[in-house]
Amino acid sequence: MVPAESEHTGDGAVETQEQQQGGGSPVATDGEHLVDLYKKMVLIRTFEEATQRGFRQGKIGGYLHVYIGQEAVATGFLDAYKDGDKVITAYRDHPHVLLLGSDPKAVMAELYGKGTGLVKGKGGSMHLFDVENGFMGGYGIVGGHIPLGVGFAYAQRYEETDNITQLYLGDGSISNGAFHEAVNLSGLWGKDGMNPCLFIIENNQYGMGTSVERTTAMTDLAAKFNAYGVENEKVDGMDVEAVLEVAHRAADRVRETGKPYAVEALTYRTAPHGAADFFEKYRTKDEIKQWRERDPIGQLEHRLIERDVIDEDGIEEIKNEMKETMKEVVRFAEESEEPPLEELYTDVYTGGGVYTGEEG
Amino acid sequence: MVPAESEHTGDGAVETQEQQQGGGSPVATDGEHLVDLYKKMVLIRTFEEATQRGFRQGKIGGYLHVYIGQEAVATGFLDAYKDGDKVITAYRDHPHVLLLGSDPKAVMAELYGKGTGLVKGKGGSMHLFDVENGFMGGYGIVGGHIPLGVGFAYAQRYEETDNITQLYLGDGSISNGAFHEAVNLSGLWGKDGMNPCLFIIENNQYGMGTSVERTTAMTDLAAKFNAYGVENEKVDGMDVEAVLEVAHRAADRVRETGKPYAVEALTYRTAPHGAADFFEKYRTKDEIKQWRERDPIGQLEHRLIERDVIDEDGIEEIKNEMKETMKEVVRFAEESEEPPLEELYTDVYTGGGVYTGEEG
Amino acid sequence: MPEMTYREALRAGMAEEMERDEKVLLMGEDIGVYGGTHLITDGFLDRFGKKRVIDTPIAEGGFTGAAIGMAMMGLKPVVEMMTWNFSFLAADQIIQNAAKVRYFSGGQVEVPLVIRGPNGGGVQLSAQHTHSLENMYGHFPGLKVVSPVTPNDAKGMMLTAIRDPNPVIFLEAGALYGTKGEVPEGDNAVEFGKARVAREGTDVTLISYGRQVNLCLRVAEKLEEEDDVSAEVIDLRSLRPFDSETIVESVKKTHRAVAVQEQWRWFGVASEVASIIQEQAFDYLDAPVVRVSGAEVPAPYARNLELAAFPSEDAVAKAARQVLYQEVSA
Amino acid sequence: MPEMTYREALRAGMAEEMERDEKVLLMGEDIGVYGGTHLITDGFLDRFGKKRVIDTPIAEGGFTGAAIGMAMMGLKPVVEMMTWNFSFLAADQIIQNAAKVRYFSGGQVEVPLVIRGPNGGGVQLSAQHTHSLENMYGHFPGLKVVSPVTPNDAKGMMLTAIRDPNPVIFLEAGALYGTKGEVPEGDNAVEFGKARVAREGTDVTLISYGRQVNLCLRVAEKLEEEDDVSAEVIDLRSLRPFDSETIVESVKKTHRAVAVQEQWRWFGVASEVASIIQEQAFDYLDAPVVRVSGAEVPAPYARNLELAAFPSEDAVAKAARQVLYQEVSA
Ligand SMILES: Cc1ncc(C[n+]2csc(CCOP(=O)(O)OP(=O)(O)O)c2C)c(N)n1
Ligand SMILES: Cc1ncc(C[n+]2csc(CCOP(=O)(O)OP(=O)(O)O)c2C)c(N)n1
Ligand SMILES: [Mg+2]
Ligand SMILES: [Mg+2]
């Protein structure tokens, strides 16, 4: 698993490709937009690094899965988000909710298990939720969220909206039966224009310690969607401009047709699987190093400077600003109170009820 | 769903095709062999018709699924069975066990819920078993048996035999997650030669009342195996000679390589789904009629006569003989005793034990 | 009052809610074109159209999960589990998502979902097609689990289930689809969490649910006739929420109880019933609560074995006599 | 006697059986190259090779089913369920095939299979990753279900599980992998179906299993010190088969019992325990059996909430005092 040659290495490559493909929607790749995306990726990176510290300090419990190295994927795709769209993913969910506009303080406080947390301290890292902003949750059972997303998409057309669902899934989830059943339903319902679901495979090449080629004899993950009549393509997930182009084109298409579409983004987590994945026996230092060289933030930084959109000082400034923000964020999380004990018994049933058997 | 044009309609077509393909193993298509296969198909048909009568008379309970119209599939494939091979299927399992040599009396007695039944009256129509003869069972949960068969195949290579597993599955099971997970494992293990599993899709075009195109947007069922790196092909499942050719070639190949292979046999059940499927609203009389014209028994009969292998009297004789046999079979089933009540509590655990809680 | 079958009652409940509320839709295997394996949804496809009556492939986990997703979006899916035996394939979706997503989202979503279908055995379907799963699903906070036995409750609880903003596991007495009973016209919604006194009595309480309630009623008649014993029969109807009060009150009156279930004994509903009674009516109990359960074996096919595997009138009568000290304990 | 951790004990049990019997093989997610998420199988791949130590994709139903197939062929697979929370995806295979195929084949096959992995919560994994499934699996005839808590039992029951020709659900106390205890050298196979008296006492019986046994032992100390009460602590160890005799004998001596479980109350193990005791020791009971269970909510993430969701020393002590009539009942 060494990085494939990027199709978008040089300056302007994106524009060229767009022209070639005659791409549907206008993807703003002007400087301002790119700087904005850059800031978002830095936000995610800085946030994730702070969570890693929090975990090592024992302030964050349970599992913690960070998105370091993969930033370009969610950042690019969520650029195509429109009001009323829905987004769902697994447990590696911090970036999605941040990109959709959740307050980083509330997200961090959630990880710290505080009452000010995004879901009141009930879910933790794996179960972020922000329905107002379109984020329909992070889920912990690999593959288990895929059917839900297909259901969202059906409901979007049932209600006759032109919204779509962005459904993120890991390479590891593809071997799971839930993937098969749900994507098949999506393809089937799509025949009637009843499933505007954009599947985004975050192929970081490993499910925990298992590489894709140790999970299946047919490793072209995008092509797996052929079995369900779902059109698909691949994109270099380390290159935010490339992602951006596909994201808008694919989202528009799904929105128009009500049919699903799948994009496999080839990416890499340069961090361990979870904060407790110490040894990483399943991959070499060298492999990690090679991928680090293609770091999505580094790549964009380089391009922005080369294109004179921003200079090194400007970059420094963004990073420093983000660090300052993150200090605030962490302070907020640390200083917040634990959830009140009564919260243990709320939100079990709508309308109340706990059924301890001691009511009667 | 009208019948596709058969590729093997004329005399000698099979031989020709074999020659063209340079087919591996010698498939005996001499007259004697064909007559033998014919007899087997008539056995199945006659048996199934007797079970339908038994069901209508209330002597057979539970569910009853017959193989009428599909006889060529199991008959052709099991011709490639070798000692030590294993066979597994779903609940439409009468033909498989009969073809492997189980005593029709014991099979019928099982359906009649008698102590002389193949599994002592415990399983009924859906759960026939004859381990001695390689039949590892009929199963009632659609798709649920597929992982088991993949496990058999692994064990066959673990034990370093050259046996294979014939795994039969319905078109309806393909949408199920168990199919996906198990076939993927098979493809993966096959890379190391550890999965001699021959998948045989009995595509009778309906899962209960749901046609294949109402279950998936991509209706080429053989091609679904591409997603798992499992090579595959299709065969006209109404033509026993065509099936025979593929069966031997595929079985040999699986036996040699330890890799799985899949064959989609296009067939049709001219009978209802189960004995309680009264209305058949999901298909037209006309469609059934068209397929009846391609009845596998009728087709072979026609060819045998045309090729002068047998004459009409010979055919009559076989059918009459089978009817007589079946009378015996039914008489045996009717006259057998119910299982003794103690049988209720045996076979729960190896080594005994029921754990009623009243032992202690 | 008009009579209808259990099947018609379910159908009426669903159809009325579908008429009333556009958000209600149906999903399941062969519920549309085929008319439903048990003919519960016969005619619905023509009446409500393909968008609201969805025939699915055989993918219990997938379509149940999709229904949960729809429910999270505010639709009200009613999923047919062709039989509950197939629900093990959807167990992850039901238990991990439907039951919990409200909680782990901090209350941001709700799951107004009904999953319905026949539960229990009795027609020789043998091991893989014979389960009573009320204890399994009833164990998990976030779910509601109900089990109507009369046509009145079949319709009334269906109305309540569809209107409930929480996921409801609706266990139908499959063996009773054809049985008739009175069902009032109009809205007969039946509140969850209230047991039904199916027969009043003073000497012993027989506690059950699902088709075993009918068995208990027959035994009660028999006890009346043969032993001059007055048995009270309680139909739990709802397993989660559970109505402890009604059974405790009854036992305080009768001082003796038998809990009857079709399911296996271990960790079953009857164990919970016995537990609650000894906890809350300890000083009133004149004999230990006796449980009558299915035989501890996978369901056999042969008719005689199957009959022996389920609670019988004799077994229940014997248990009643045992708690009445008319019969020596085993 | 040598000491080892619970983790080492499991590892020793598996390794010894693998050395002894070539039919034993391991399967699961990340058990090979990665060394096992909980490091139970660390080093096994190098030692036993790829054929016997199979890393699987994330397909719990598929690989569990394949293992059942292997077992039907005479192999002895030991499947790691990375955590039991993922087993809902394999529930159909476990319940419909592993538990029943012997029966519905009329005894023609057996299923010498072990499925093992951590069960229960305690480390803030929240709703989807915190379950105690002993009652769920214990309900089904055809399965055996065990739950060792000491390193000695972890190894001894692992030996027994692998040698057992039946499918065994092996529920490890995940929170205790690092705890130490004495384990004799050599074959210490522990018979299934025998509870262990973890502490002798005369005044009240605390009945539990899994990591809650340690809680009960701490409470017993506390009761001794603070109330001069002598509590007997019973570790059930095996839920199916179940040792009624040991608990009944104990209660006949102490006349009072508390059943403690991490799992939810409804239809849980404690309900069965209470049920059995009232059935078989009715005349010896001086107070109703009290159950202490997990809070009836999906597991929360925040540390304070999680602690409040599990049985605490206080809750168990309170229950003990309640059955001793030292505290007024709730
Ligand atoms: C059904 C299930 N099985 C196993 C696990 C344990 N587990 C958590 S993450 C993970 C790997 C998933 O890999 P992938 O889908 O590629 O996502 P990534 O972590 O790479 O983002 C596994 C096996 C789980 N959570 N759910
Ligand atoms: C998991 C599951 N869901 C539903 C059923 C009910 N059911 C029994 S047979 C059947 C149709 C299966 O169709 P197919 O696989 O094509 O086999 P065929 O009956 O055509 O031989 C269905 C839905 C079942 N047995 N198992
Ligand atoms: Mg991955
Ligand atoms: Mg079919």
PDB file of N, CA and C in Angstrom, chain B residues 21-74:
ATOM      1  N   GLN B  21     -15.344 -26.164 -25.753  1.00  0.00           N
ATOM      2  CA  GLN B  21     -14.732 -25.689 -24.521  1.00  0.00           C
ATOM      3  C   GLN B  21     -13.536 -26.548 -24.132  1.00  0.00           C
ATOM      4  N   GLY B  22     -13.344 -27.612 -24.862  1.00  0.00           N
ATOM      5  CA  GLY B  22     -12.247 -28.512 -24.504  1.00  0.00           C
ATOM      6  C   GLY B  22     -12.412 -29.031 -23.090  1.00  0.00           C
ATOM      7  N   GLY B  23     -13.659 -29.106 -22.624  1.00  0.00           N
ATOM      8  CA  GLY B  23     -14.063 -29.429 -21.242  1.00  0.00           C
ATOM      9  C   GLY B  23     -13.143 -30.425 -20.552  1.00  0.00           C
ATOM     10  N   GLY B  24     -12.756 -30.116 -19.337  1.00  0.00           N
ATOM     11  CA  GLY B  24     -11.805 -30.920 -18.587  1.00  0.00           C
ATOM     12  C   GLY B  24     -12.181 -32.386 -18.480  1.00  0.00           C
ATOM     13  N   SER B  25     -13.160 -32.657 -17.629  1.00  0.00           N
ATOM     14  CA  SER B  25     -13.431 -34.050 -17.279  1.00  0.00           C
ATOM     15  C   SER B  25     -14.349 -34.694 -18.298  1.00  0.00           C
ATOM     16  N   PRO B  26     -14.238 -35.988 -18.407  1.00  0.00           N
ATOM     17  CA  PRO B  26     -15.083 -36.697 -19.360  1.00  0.00           C
ATOM     18  C   PRO B  26     -16.492 -36.797 -18.804  1.00  0.00           C
ATOM     19  N   VAL B  27     -17.420 -36.119 -19.431  1.00  0.00           N
ATOM     20  CA  VAL B  27     -18.797 -36.226 -18.988  1.00  0.00           C
ATOM     21  C   VAL B  27     -19.467 -37.295 -19.821  1.00  0.00           C
ATOM     22  N   ALA B  28     -19.817 -38.349 -19.165  1.00  0.00           N
ATOM     23  CA  ALA B  28     -20.452 -39.441 -19.887  1.00  0.00           C
ATOM     24  C   ALA B  28     -21.840 -39.012 -20.296  1.00  0.00           C
ATOM     25  N   THR B  29     -22.018 -38.750 -21.550  1.00  0.00           N
ATOM     26  CA  THR B  29     -23.355 -38.403 -22.016  1.00  0.00           C
ATOM     27  C   THR B  29     -23.913 -39.531 -22.869  1.00  0.00           C
ATOM     28  N   ASP B  30     -23.406 -40.725 -22.611  1.00  0.00           N
ATOM     29  CA  ASP B  30     -23.939 -41.862 -23.348  1.00  0.00           C
ATOM     30  C   ASP B  30     -25.359 -42.142 -22.903  1.00  0.00           C
ATOM     31  N   GLY B  31     -26.024 -42.912 -23.678  1.00  0.00           N
ATOM     32  CA  GLY B  31     -27.430 -43.175 -23.446  1.00  0.00           C
ATOM     33  C   GLY B  31     -27.744 -43.670 -22.057  1.00  0.00           C
ATOM     34  N   GLU B  32     -26.973 -44.615 -21.603  1.00  0.00           N
ATOM     35  CA  GLU B  32     -27.262 -45.214 -20.305  1.00  0.00           C
ATOM     36  C   GLU B  32     -27.257 -44.175 -19.192  1.00  0.00           C
ATOM     37  N   HIS B  33     -26.253 -43.328 -19.246  1.00  0.00           N
ATOM     38  CA  HIS B  33     -26.107 -42.287 -18.245  1.00  0.00           C
ATOM     39  C   HIS B  33     -27.299 -41.336 -18.283  1.00  0.00           C
ATOM     40  N   LEU B  34     -27.676 -40.978 -19.511  1.00  0.00           N
ATOM     41  CA  LEU B  34     -28.813 -40.049 -19.625  1.00  0.00           C
ATOM     42  C   LEU B  34     -30.103 -40.682 -19.112  1.00  0.00           C
ATOM     43  N   VAL B  35     -30.258 -41.952 -19.401  1.00  0.00           N
ATOM     44  CA  VAL B  35     -31.455 -42.635 -18.903  1.00  0.00           C
ATOM     45  C   VAL B  35     -31.440 -42.669 -17.381  1.00  0.00           C
ATOM     46  N   ASP B  36     -30.270 -42.863 -16.857  1.00  0.00           N
ATOM     47  CA  ASP B  36     -30.122 -42.866 -15.404  1.00  0.00           C
ATOM     48  C   ASP B  36     -30.536 -41.501 -14.829  1.00  0.00           C
ATOM     49  N   LEU B  37     -30.054 -40.425 -15.444  1.00  0.00           N
ATOM     50  CA  LEU B  37     -30.418 -39.080 -14.990  1.00  0.00           C
ATOM     51  C   LEU B  37     -31.917 -38.848 -15.151  1.00  0.00           C
ATOM     52  N   TYR B  38     -32.439 -39.347 -16.252  1.00  0.00           N
ATOM     53  CA  TYR B  38     -33.878 -39.232 -16.488  1.00  0.00           C
ATOM     54  C   TYR B  38     -34.658 -39.890 -15.358  1.00  0.00           C
ATOM     55  N   LYS B  39     -34.232 -41.084 -15.005  1.00  0.00           N
ATOM     56  CA  LYS B  39     -34.912 -41.797 -13.914  1.00  0.00           C
ATOM     57  C   LYS B  39     -34.862 -40.993 -12.612  1.00  0.00           C
ATOM     58  N   LYS B  40     -33.727 -40.394 -12.384  1.00  0.00           N
ATOM     59  CA  LYS B  40     -33.587 -39.600 -11.158  1.00  0.00           C
ATOM     60  C   LYS B  40     -34.549 -38.420 -11.148  1.00  0.00           C
ATOM     61  N   MET B  41     -34.654 -37.780 -12.306  1.00  0.00           N
ATOM     62  CA  MET B  41     -35.561 -36.629 -12.359  1.00  0.00           C
ATOM     63  C   MET B  41     -37.006 -37.064 -12.178  1.00  0.00           C
ATOM     64  N   VAL B  42     -37.320 -38.230 -12.754  1.00  0.00           N
ATOM     65  CA  VAL B  42     -38.683 -38.738 -12.584  1.00  0.00           C
ATOM     66  C   VAL B  42     -38.927 -39.121 -11.112  1.00  0.00           C
ATOM     67  N   LEU B  43     -37.905 -39.659 -10.506  1.00  0.00           N
ATOM     68  CA  LEU B  43     -38.023 -39.969  -9.071  1.00  0.00           C
ATOM     69  C   LEU B  43     -38.367 -38.711  -8.287  1.00  0.00           C
ATOM     70  N   ILE B  44     -37.614 -37.668  -8.535  1.00  0.00           N
ATOM     71  CA  ILE B  44     -37.855 -36.421  -7.794  1.00  0.00           C
ATOM     72  C   ILE B  44     -39.268 -35.915  -8.046  1.00  0.00           C
ATOM     73  N   ARG B  45     -39.626 -35.864  -9.328  1.00  0.00           N
ATOM     74  CA  ARG B  45     -40.951 -35.346  -9.677  1.00  0.00           C
ATOM     75  C   ARG B  45     -42.054 -36.160  -9.008  1.00  0.00           C
ATOM     76  N   THR B  46     -41.930 -37.463  -9.110  1.00  0.00           N
ATOM     77  CA  THR B  46     -42.965 -38.334  -8.540  1.00  0.00           C
ATOM     78  C   THR B  46     -43.015 -38.187  -7.019  1.00  0.00           C
ATOM     79  N   PHE B  47     -41.844 -38.081  -6.445  1.00  0.00           N
ATOM     80  CA  PHE B  47     -41.767 -37.893  -4.999  1.00  0.00           C
ATOM     81  C   PHE B  47     -42.462 -36.595  -4.602  1.00  0.00           C
ATOM     82  N   GLU B  48     -42.118 -35.522  -5.316  1.00  0.00           N
ATOM     83  CA  GLU B  48     -42.690 -34.214  -4.978  1.00  0.00           C
ATOM     84  C   GLU B  48     -44.202 -34.210  -5.125  1.00  0.00           C
ATOM     85  N   GLU B  49     -44.684 -34.865  -6.175  1.00  0.00           N
ATOM     86  CA  GLU B  49     -46.134 -34.911  -6.353  1.00  0.00           C
ATOM     87  C   GLU B  49     -46.803 -35.667  -5.203  1.00  0.00           C
ATOM     88  N   ALA B  50     -46.131 -36.688  -4.745  1.00  0.00           N
ATOM     89  CA  ALA B  50     -46.676 -37.433  -3.602  1.00  0.00           C
ATOM     90  C   ALA B  50     -46.688 -36.562  -2.351  1.00  0.00           C
ATOM     91  N   THR B  51     -45.650 -35.741  -2.181  1.00  0.00           N
ATOM     92  CA  THR B  51     -45.635 -34.889  -0.985  1.00  0.00           C
ATOM     93  C   THR B  51     -46.764 -33.860  -1.059  1.00  0.00           C
ATOM     94  N   GLN B  52     -47.028 -33.373  -2.271  1.00  0.00           N
ATOM     95  CA  GLN B  52     -48.129 -32.403  -2.397  1.00  0.00           C
ATOM     96  C   GLN B  52     -49.458 -33.024  -2.001  1.00  0.00           C
ATOM     97  N   ARG B  53     -49.641 -34.286  -2.414  1.00  0.00           N
ATOM     98  CA  ARG B  53     -50.875 -34.969  -1.995  1.00  0.00           C
ATOM     99  C   ARG B  53     -50.903 -35.133  -0.477  1.00  0.00           C
ATOM    100  N   GLY B  54     -49.790 -35.542   0.062  1.00  0.00           N
ATOM    101  CA  GLY B  54     -49.714 -35.734   1.515  1.00  0.00           C
ATOM    102  C   GLY B  54     -50.034 -34.450   2.265  1.00  0.00           C
ATOM    103  N   PHE B  55     -49.551 -33.334   1.725  1.00  0.00           N
ATOM    104  CA  PHE B  55     -49.796 -32.043   2.364  1.00  0.00           C
ATOM    105  C   PHE B  55     -51.281 -31.687   2.300  1.00  0.00           C
ATOM    106  N   ARG B  56     -51.864 -31.882   1.107  1.00  0.00           N
ATOM    107  CA  ARG B  56     -53.286 -31.561   0.967  1.00  0.00           C
ATOM    108  C   ARG B  56     -54.157 -32.428   1.864  1.00  0.00           C
ATOM    109  N   GLN B  57     -53.694 -33.636   2.088  1.00  0.00           N
ATOM    110  CA  GLN B  57     -54.452 -34.550   2.969  1.00  0.00           C
ATOM    111  C   GLN B  57     -54.200 -34.250   4.447  1.00  0.00           C
ATOM    112  N   GLY B  58     -53.349 -33.272   4.705  1.00  0.00           N
ATOM    113  CA  GLY B  58     -53.066 -32.938   6.095  1.00  0.00           C
ATOM    114  C   GLY B  58     -52.131 -33.916   6.777  1.00  0.00           C
ATOM    115  N   LYS B  59     -51.479 -34.752   5.992  1.00  0.00           N
ATOM    116  CA  LYS B  59     -50.582 -35.734   6.602  1.00  0.00           C
ATOM    117  C   LYS B  59     -49.169 -35.195   6.735  1.00  0.00           C
ATOM    118  N   ILE B  60     -48.883 -34.193   5.963  1.00  0.00           N
ATOM    119  CA  ILE B  60     -47.613 -33.492   6.091  1.00  0.00           C
ATOM    120  C   ILE B  60     -47.926 -32.121   6.665  1.00  0.00           C
ATOM    121  N   GLY B  61     -47.196 -31.715   7.679  1.00  0.00           N
ATOM    122  CA  GLY B  61     -47.477 -30.429   8.337  1.00  0.00           C
ATOM    123  C   GLY B  61     -46.412 -29.403   8.020  1.00  0.00           C
ATOM    124  N   GLY B  62     -46.478 -28.296   8.708  1.00  0.00           N
ATOM    125  CA  GLY B  62     -45.452 -27.257   8.558  1.00  0.00           C
ATOM    126  C   GLY B  62     -45.419 -26.688   7.164  1.00  0.00           C
ATOM    127  N   TYR B  63     -44.234 -26.369   6.705  1.00  0.00           N
ATOM    128  CA  TYR B  63     -44.064 -25.861   5.343  1.00  0.00           C
ATOM    129  C   TYR B  63     -43.645 -26.992   4.422  1.00  0.00           C
ATOM    130  N   LEU B  64     -43.973 -26.858   3.152  1.00  0.00           N
ATOM    131  CA  LEU B  64     -43.539 -27.844   2.157  1.00  0.00           C
ATOM    132  C   LEU B  64     -43.162 -27.103   0.886  1.00  0.00           C
ATOM    133  N   HIS B  65     -41.920 -27.261   0.467  1.00  0.00           N
ATOM    134  CA  HIS B  65     -41.449 -26.586  -0.750  1.00  0.00           C
ATOM    135  C   HIS B  65     -40.957 -27.646  -1.716  1.00  0.00           C
ATOM    136  N   VAL B  66     -41.550 -27.694  -2.893  1.00  0.00           N
ATOM    137  CA  VAL B  66     -41.180 -28.751  -3.833  1.00  0.00           C
ATOM    138  C   VAL B  66     -40.309 -28.212  -4.958  1.00  0.00           C
ATOM    139  N   TYR B  67     -39.693 -29.143  -5.667  1.00  0.00           N
ATOM    140  CA  TYR B  67     -38.652 -28.809  -6.652  1.00  0.00           C
ATOM    141  C   TYR B  67     -39.164 -28.966  -8.076  1.00  0.00           C
ATOM    142  N   ILE B  68     -40.464 -29.016  -8.216  1.00  0.00           N
ATOM    143  CA  ILE B  68     -41.027 -29.317  -9.546  1.00  0.00           C
ATOM    144  C   ILE B  68     -40.668 -28.238 -10.568  1.00  0.00           C
ATOM    145  N   GLY B  69     -40.058 -28.659 -11.648  1.00  0.00           N
ATOM    146  CA  GLY B  69     -39.604 -27.732 -12.676  1.00  0.00           C
ATOM    147  C   GLY B  69     -38.096 -27.508 -12.623  1.00  0.00           C
ATOM    148  N   GLN B  70     -37.513 -27.713 -11.464  1.00  0.00           N
ATOM    149  CA  GLN B  70     -36.092 -27.404 -11.272  1.00  0.00           C
ATOM    150  C   GLN B  70     -35.201 -28.651 -11.299  1.00  0.00           C
ATOM    151  N   GLU B  71     -35.787 -29.806 -11.585  1.00  0.00           N
ATOM    152  CA  GLU B  71     -35.082 -31.074 -11.384  1.00  0.00           C
ATOM    153  C   GLU B  71     -33.704 -31.157 -12.034  1.00  0.00           C
ATOM    154  N   ALA B  72     -33.569 -30.530 -13.204  1.00  0.00           N
ATOM    155  CA  ALA B  72     -32.308 -30.682 -13.936  1.00  0.00           C
ATOM    156  C   ALA B  72     -31.119 -30.124 -13.154  1.00  0.00           C
ATOM    157  N   VAL B  73     -31.379 -29.140 -12.305  1.00  0.00           N
ATOM    158  CA  VAL B  73     -30.269 -28.460 -11.639  1.00  0.00           C
ATOM    159  C   VAL B  73     -29.553 -29.406 -10.664  1.00  0.00           C
ATOM    160  N   ALA B  74     -30.256 -29.829  -9.638  1.00  0.00           N
ATOM    161  CA  ALA B  74     -29.600 -30.698  -8.659  1.00  0.00           C
ATOM    162  C   ALA B  74     -29.165 -32.013  -9.301  1.00  0.00           C
TER     163      ALA B  74
END
